[in-house]
PDB file of C-alpha atoms in Angstrom:
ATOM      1  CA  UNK C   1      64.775 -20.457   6.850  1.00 41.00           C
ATOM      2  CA  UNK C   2      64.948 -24.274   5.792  1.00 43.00           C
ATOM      3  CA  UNK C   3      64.814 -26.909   8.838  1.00 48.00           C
ATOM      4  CA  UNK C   4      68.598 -27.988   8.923  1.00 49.00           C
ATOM      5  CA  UNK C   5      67.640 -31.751   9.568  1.00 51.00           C
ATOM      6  CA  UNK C   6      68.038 -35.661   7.733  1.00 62.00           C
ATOM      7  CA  UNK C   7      64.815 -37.084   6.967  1.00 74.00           C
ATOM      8  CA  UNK C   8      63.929 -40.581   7.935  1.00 89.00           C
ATOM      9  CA  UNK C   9      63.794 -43.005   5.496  1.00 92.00           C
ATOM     10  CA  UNK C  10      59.712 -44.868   5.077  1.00 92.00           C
ATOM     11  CA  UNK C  11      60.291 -47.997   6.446  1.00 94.00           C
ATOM     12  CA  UNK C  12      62.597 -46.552   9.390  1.00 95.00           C
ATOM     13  CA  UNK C  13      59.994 -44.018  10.569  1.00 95.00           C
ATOM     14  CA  UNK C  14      56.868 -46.587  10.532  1.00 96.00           C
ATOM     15  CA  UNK C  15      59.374 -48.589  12.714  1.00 97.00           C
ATOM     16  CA  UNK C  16      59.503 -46.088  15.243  1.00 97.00           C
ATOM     17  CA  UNK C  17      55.914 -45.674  15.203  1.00 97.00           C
ATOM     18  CA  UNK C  18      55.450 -48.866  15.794  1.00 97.00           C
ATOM     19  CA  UNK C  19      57.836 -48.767  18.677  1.00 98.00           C
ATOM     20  CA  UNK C  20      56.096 -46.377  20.074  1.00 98.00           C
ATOM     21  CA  UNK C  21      53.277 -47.455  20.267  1.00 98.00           C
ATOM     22  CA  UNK C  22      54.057 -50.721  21.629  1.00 98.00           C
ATOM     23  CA  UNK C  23      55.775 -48.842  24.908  1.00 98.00           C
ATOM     24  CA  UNK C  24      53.097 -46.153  25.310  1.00 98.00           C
ATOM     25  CA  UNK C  25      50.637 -49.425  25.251  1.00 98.00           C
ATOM     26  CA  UNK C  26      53.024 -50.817  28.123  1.00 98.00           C
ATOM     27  CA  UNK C  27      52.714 -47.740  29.721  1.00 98.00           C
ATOM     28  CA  UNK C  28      49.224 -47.572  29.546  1.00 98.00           C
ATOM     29  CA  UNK C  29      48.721 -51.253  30.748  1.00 98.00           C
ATOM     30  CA  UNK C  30      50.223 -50.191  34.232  1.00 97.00           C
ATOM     31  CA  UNK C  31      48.136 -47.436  35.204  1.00 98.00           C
ATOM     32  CA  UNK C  32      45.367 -47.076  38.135  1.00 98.00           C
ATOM     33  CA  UNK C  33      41.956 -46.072  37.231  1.00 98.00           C
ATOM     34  CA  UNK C  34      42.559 -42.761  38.340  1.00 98.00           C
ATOM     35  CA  UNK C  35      45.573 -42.026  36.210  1.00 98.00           C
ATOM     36  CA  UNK C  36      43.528 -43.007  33.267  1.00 98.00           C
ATOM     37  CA  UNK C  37      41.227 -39.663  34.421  1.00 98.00           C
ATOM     38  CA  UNK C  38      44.065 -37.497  34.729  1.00 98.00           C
ATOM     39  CA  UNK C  39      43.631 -34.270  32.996  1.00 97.00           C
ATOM     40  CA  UNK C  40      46.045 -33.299  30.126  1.00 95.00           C
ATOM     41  CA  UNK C  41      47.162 -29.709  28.504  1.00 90.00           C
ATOM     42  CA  UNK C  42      44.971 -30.972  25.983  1.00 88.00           C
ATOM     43  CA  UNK C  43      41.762 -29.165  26.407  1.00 86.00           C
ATOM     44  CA  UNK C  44      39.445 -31.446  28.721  1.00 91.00           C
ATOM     45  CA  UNK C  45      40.933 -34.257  27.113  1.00 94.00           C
ATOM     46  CA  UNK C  46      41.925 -36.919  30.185  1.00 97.00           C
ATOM     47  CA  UNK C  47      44.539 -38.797  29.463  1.00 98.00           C
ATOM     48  CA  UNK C  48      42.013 -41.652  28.442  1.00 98.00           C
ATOM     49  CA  UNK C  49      40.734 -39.607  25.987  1.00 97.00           C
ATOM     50  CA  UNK C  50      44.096 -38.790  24.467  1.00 97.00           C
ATOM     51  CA  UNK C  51      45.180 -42.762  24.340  1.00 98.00           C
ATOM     52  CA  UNK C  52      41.756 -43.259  22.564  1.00 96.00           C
ATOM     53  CA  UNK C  53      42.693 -41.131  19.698  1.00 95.00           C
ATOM     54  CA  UNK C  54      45.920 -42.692  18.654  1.00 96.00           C
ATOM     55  CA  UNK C  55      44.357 -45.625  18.066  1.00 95.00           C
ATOM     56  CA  UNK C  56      41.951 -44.364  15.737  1.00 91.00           C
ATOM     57  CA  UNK C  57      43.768 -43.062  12.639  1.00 84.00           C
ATOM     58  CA  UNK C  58      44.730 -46.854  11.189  1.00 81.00           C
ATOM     59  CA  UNK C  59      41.072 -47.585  11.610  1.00 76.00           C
ATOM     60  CA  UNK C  60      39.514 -44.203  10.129  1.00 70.00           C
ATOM     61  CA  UNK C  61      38.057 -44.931   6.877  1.00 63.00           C
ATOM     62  CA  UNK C  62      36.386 -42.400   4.217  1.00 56.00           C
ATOM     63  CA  UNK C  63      33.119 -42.998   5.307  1.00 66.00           C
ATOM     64  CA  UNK C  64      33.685 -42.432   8.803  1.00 66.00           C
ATOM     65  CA  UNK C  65      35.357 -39.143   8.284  1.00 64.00           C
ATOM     66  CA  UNK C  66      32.077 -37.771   6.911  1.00 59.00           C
ATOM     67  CA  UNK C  67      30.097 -38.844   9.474  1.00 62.00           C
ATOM     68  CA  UNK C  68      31.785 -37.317  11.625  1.00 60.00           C
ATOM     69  CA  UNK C  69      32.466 -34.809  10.029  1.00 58.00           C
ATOM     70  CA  UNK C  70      28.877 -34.367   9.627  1.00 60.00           C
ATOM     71  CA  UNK C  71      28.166 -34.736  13.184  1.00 74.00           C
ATOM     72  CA  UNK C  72      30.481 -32.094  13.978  1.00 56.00           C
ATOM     73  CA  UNK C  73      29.019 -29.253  10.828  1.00 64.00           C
ATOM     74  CA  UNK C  74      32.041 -29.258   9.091  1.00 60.00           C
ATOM     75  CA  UNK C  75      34.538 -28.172  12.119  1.00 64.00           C
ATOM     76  CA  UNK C  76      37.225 -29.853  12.223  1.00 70.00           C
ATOM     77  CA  UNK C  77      38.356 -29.278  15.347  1.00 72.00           C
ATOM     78  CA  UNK C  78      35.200 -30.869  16.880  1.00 74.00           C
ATOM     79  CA  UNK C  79      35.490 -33.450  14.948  1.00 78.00           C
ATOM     80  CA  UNK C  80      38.891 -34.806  16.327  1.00 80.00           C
ATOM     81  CA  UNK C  81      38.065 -33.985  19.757  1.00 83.00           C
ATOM     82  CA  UNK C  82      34.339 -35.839  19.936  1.00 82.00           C
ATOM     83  CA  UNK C  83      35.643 -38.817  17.611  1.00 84.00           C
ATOM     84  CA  UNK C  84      38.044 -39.840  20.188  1.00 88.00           C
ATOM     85  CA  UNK C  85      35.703 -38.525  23.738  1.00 90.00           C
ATOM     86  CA  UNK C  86      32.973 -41.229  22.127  1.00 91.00           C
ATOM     87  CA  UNK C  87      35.823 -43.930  21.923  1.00 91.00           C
ATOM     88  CA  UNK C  88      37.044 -43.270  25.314  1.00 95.00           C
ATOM     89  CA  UNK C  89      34.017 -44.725  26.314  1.00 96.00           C
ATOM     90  CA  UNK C  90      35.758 -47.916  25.610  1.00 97.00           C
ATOM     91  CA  UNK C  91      37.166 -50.051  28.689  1.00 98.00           C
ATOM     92  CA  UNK C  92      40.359 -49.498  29.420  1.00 97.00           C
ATOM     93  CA  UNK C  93      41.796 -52.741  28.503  1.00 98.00           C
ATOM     94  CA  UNK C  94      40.212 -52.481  25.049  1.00 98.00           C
ATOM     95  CA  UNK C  95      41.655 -49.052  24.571  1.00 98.00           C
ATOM     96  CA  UNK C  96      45.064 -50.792  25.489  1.00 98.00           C
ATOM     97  CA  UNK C  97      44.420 -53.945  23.019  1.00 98.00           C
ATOM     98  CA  UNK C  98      43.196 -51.198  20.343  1.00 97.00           C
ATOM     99  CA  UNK C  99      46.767 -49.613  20.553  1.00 97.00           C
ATOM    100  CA  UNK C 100      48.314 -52.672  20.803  1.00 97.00           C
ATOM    101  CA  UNK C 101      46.544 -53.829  17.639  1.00 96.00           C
ATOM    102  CA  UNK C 102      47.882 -51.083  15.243  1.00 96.00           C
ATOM    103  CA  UNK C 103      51.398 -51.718  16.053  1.00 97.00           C
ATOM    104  CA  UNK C 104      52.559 -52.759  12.380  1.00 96.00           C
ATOM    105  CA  UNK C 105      49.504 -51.542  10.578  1.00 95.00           C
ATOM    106  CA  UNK C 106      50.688 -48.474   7.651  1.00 95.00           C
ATOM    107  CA  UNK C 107      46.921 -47.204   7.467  1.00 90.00           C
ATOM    108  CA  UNK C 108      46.513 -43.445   7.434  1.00 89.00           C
ATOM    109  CA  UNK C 109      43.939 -41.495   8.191  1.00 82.00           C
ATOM    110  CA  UNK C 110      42.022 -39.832   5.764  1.00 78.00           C
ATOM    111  CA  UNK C 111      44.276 -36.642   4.680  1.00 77.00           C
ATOM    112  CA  UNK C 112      47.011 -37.852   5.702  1.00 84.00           C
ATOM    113  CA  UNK C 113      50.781 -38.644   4.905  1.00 86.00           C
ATOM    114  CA  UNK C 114      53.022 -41.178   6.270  1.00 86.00           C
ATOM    115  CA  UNK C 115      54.355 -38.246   8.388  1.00 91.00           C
ATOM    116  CA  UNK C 116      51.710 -37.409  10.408  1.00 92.00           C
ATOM    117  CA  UNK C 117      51.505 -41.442  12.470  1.00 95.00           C
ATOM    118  CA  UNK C 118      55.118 -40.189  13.880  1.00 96.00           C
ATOM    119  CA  UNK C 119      54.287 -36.706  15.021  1.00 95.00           C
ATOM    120  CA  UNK C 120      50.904 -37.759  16.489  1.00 95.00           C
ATOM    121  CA  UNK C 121      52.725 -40.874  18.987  1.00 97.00           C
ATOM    122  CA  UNK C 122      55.382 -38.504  19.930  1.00 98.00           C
ATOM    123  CA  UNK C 123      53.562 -35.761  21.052  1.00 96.00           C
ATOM    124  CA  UNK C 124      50.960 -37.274  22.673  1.00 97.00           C
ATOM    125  CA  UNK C 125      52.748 -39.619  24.103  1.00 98.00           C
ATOM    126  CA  UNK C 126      54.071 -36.993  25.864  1.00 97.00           C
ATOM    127  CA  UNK C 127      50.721 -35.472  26.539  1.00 96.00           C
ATOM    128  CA  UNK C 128      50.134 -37.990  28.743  1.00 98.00           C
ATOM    129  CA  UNK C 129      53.430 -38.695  30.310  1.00 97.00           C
ATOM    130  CA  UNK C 130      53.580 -35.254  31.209  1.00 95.00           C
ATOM    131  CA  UNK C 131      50.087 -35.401  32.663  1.00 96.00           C
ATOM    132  CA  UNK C 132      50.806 -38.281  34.790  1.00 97.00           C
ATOM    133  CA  UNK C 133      54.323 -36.568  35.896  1.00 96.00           C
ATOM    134  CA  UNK C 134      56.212 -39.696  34.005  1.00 96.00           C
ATOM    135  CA  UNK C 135      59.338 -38.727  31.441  1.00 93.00           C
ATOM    136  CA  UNK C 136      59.108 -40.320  28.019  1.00 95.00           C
ATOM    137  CA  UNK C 137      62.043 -40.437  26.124  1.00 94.00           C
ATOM    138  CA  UNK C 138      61.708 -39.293  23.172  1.00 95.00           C
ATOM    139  CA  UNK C 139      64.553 -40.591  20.161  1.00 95.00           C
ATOM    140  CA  UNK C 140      66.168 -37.212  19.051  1.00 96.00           C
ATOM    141  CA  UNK C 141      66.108 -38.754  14.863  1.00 96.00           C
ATOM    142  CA  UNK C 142      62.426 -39.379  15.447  1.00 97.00           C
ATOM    143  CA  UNK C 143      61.661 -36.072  16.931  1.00 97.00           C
ATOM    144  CA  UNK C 144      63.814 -34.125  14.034  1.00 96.00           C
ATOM    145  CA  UNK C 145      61.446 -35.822  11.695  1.00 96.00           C
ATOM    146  CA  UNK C 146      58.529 -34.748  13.673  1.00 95.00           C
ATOM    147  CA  UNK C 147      59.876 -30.834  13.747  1.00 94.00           C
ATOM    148  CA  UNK C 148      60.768 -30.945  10.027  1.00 92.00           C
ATOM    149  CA  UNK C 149      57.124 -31.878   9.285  1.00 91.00           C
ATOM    150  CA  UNK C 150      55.644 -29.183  11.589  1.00 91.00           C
ATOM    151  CA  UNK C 151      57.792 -26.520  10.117  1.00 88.00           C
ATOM    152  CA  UNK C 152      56.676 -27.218   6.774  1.00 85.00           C
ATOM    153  CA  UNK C 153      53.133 -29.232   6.471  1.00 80.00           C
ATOM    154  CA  UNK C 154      50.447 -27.173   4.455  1.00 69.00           C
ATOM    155  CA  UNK C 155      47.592 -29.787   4.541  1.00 60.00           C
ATOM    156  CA  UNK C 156      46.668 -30.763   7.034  1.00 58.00           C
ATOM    157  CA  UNK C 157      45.997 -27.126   7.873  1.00 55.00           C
ATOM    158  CA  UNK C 158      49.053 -26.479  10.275  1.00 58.00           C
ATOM    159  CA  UNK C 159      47.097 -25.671  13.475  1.00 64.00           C
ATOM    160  CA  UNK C 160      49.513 -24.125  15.388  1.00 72.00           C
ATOM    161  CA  UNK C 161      50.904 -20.776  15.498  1.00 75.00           C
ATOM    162  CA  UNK C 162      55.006 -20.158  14.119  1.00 77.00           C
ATOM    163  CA  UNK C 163      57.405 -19.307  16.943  1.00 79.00           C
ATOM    164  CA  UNK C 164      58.771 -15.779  16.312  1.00 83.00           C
ATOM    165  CA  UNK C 165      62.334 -17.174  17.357  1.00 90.00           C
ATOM    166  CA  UNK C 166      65.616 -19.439  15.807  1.00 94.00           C
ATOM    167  CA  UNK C 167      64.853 -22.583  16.990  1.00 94.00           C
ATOM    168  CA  UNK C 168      68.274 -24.312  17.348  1.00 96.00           C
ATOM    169  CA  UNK C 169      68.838 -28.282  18.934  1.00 96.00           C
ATOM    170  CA  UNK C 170      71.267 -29.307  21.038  1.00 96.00           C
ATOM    171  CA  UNK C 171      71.717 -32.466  20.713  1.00 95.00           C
ATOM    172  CA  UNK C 172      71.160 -33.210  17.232  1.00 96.00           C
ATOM    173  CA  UNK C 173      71.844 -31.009  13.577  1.00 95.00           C
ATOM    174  CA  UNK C 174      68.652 -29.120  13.157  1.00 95.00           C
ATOM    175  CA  UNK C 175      67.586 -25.530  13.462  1.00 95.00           C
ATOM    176  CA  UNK C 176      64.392 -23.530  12.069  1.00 92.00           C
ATOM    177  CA  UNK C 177      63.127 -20.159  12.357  1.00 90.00           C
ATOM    178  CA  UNK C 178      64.290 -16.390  12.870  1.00 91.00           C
ATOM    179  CA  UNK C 179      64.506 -14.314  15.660  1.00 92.00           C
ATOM    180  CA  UNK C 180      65.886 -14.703  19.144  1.00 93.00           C
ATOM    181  CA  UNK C 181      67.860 -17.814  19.668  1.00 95.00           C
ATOM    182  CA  UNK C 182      66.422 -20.259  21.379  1.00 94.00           C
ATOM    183  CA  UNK C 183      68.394 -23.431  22.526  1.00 95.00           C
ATOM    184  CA  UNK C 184      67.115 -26.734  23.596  1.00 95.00           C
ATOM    185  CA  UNK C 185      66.840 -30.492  23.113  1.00 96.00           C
ATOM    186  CA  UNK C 186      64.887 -31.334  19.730  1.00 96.00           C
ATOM    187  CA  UNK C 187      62.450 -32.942  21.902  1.00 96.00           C
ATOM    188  CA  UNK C 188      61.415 -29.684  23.947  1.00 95.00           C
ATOM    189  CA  UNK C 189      61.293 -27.395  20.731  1.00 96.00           C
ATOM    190  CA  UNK C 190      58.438 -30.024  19.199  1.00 95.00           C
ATOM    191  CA  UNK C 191      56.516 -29.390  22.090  1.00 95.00           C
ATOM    192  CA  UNK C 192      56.856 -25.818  21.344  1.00 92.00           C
ATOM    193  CA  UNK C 193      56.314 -26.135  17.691  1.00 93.00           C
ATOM    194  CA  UNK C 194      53.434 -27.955  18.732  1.00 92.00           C
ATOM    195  CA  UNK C 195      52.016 -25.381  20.677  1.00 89.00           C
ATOM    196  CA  UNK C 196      52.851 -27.098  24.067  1.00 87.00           C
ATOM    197  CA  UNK C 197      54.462 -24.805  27.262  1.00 74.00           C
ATOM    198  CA  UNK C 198      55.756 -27.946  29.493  1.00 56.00           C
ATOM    199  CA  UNK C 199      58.988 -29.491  28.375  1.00 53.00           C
ATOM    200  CA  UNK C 200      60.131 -32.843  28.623  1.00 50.00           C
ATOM    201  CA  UNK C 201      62.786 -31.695  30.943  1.00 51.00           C
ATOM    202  CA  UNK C 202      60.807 -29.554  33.335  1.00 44.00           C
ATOM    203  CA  UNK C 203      59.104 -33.026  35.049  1.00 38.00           C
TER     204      UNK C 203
END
């Protein structure tokens, strides 16, 4: 079944990336040392770890990407996860100035499309909101985008697995998926597209 959803237009979706990144900065700014060690559902990642990757995408080049990719034998996985542990060795108010510092850049990572900036600041932006026990809003447009992407992205390798269910909104036009019905706000069902259990809504 085709997403039932309205695409964002280039410039509007780099403007809510931006946006986003300038209040999960904010966000960031305020928190105690120990809420930068916080654990997420992301593996071992802590929630300085997670902050460290979305700021490195913009600043990824070619040649980085094989290093590392060499320094992780050709798994990707690895790859993502000890690219952003080695910059979360990084003070905490340069991890905050590094985020700060891509808000208006359009650089992708390596692989990329202009898609995948949008679903990486909403979702992890939640990681770590829901880590710290904090709700995020999340704008329902932005997070349609995000869905539409995850439903149908074949490279990068989609790495999580297809709800067996109808995924249907409610509170904006957009529904994917067969099955049992299941009914929430777009914002919960890209967590579960996404391969997350905790919902903005259960904090």
């Amino acid at each position: 079944m085709i997403p039932v959803g309205v695409v964002l237009g280039t410039d509007e979706r780099w403007q809510i990336v931006d946006a986003e990144r300038a209040s999960l900065a904010d966000l960031l700014e305020g928190l105690t040392p120990e809420q930068w060690e916080t654990p997420t559902a992301c593996g071992d990642w802590r929630v300085r770890d997670v902050a460290a990757h979305l700021t490195l995408a913009p600043r990824f080049s070619y040649g980085d990407l094989v290093g590392a990719w060499v320094r992780a034998r050709g798994n990707m996985d690895r790859l993502i996860h000890d690219t952003a542990v080695r910059e979360a060795r990084l003070s905490t108010p340069e991890l905050v100035a590094n985020l700060r510092g891509i808000v208006g850049s359009r650089r992708l990572a390596p692989t990329t499309t202009p898609r995948e900036p949008l679903l990486d600041i909403l979702v992890h932006g939640q990681d770590i909101a829901l880590a710290l026990g904090l709700r995020r809003e999340m704008p329902p447009a932005a997070a349609r985008d995000a869905a539409d992407r995850v439903c149908t992205m074949r490279f990068p390798l989609r790495p999580w697995p297809r709800p067996q269910a109808r995924l249907v909104a409610t509170d904006i036009e957009w529904s994917w998926g067969v099955g049992e019905e299941i009914r929430a706000p777009i914002a919960e069902l890209l967590l579960r597209l996404t391969g997350r259990t905790v919902s903005p809504s259960g904090v």
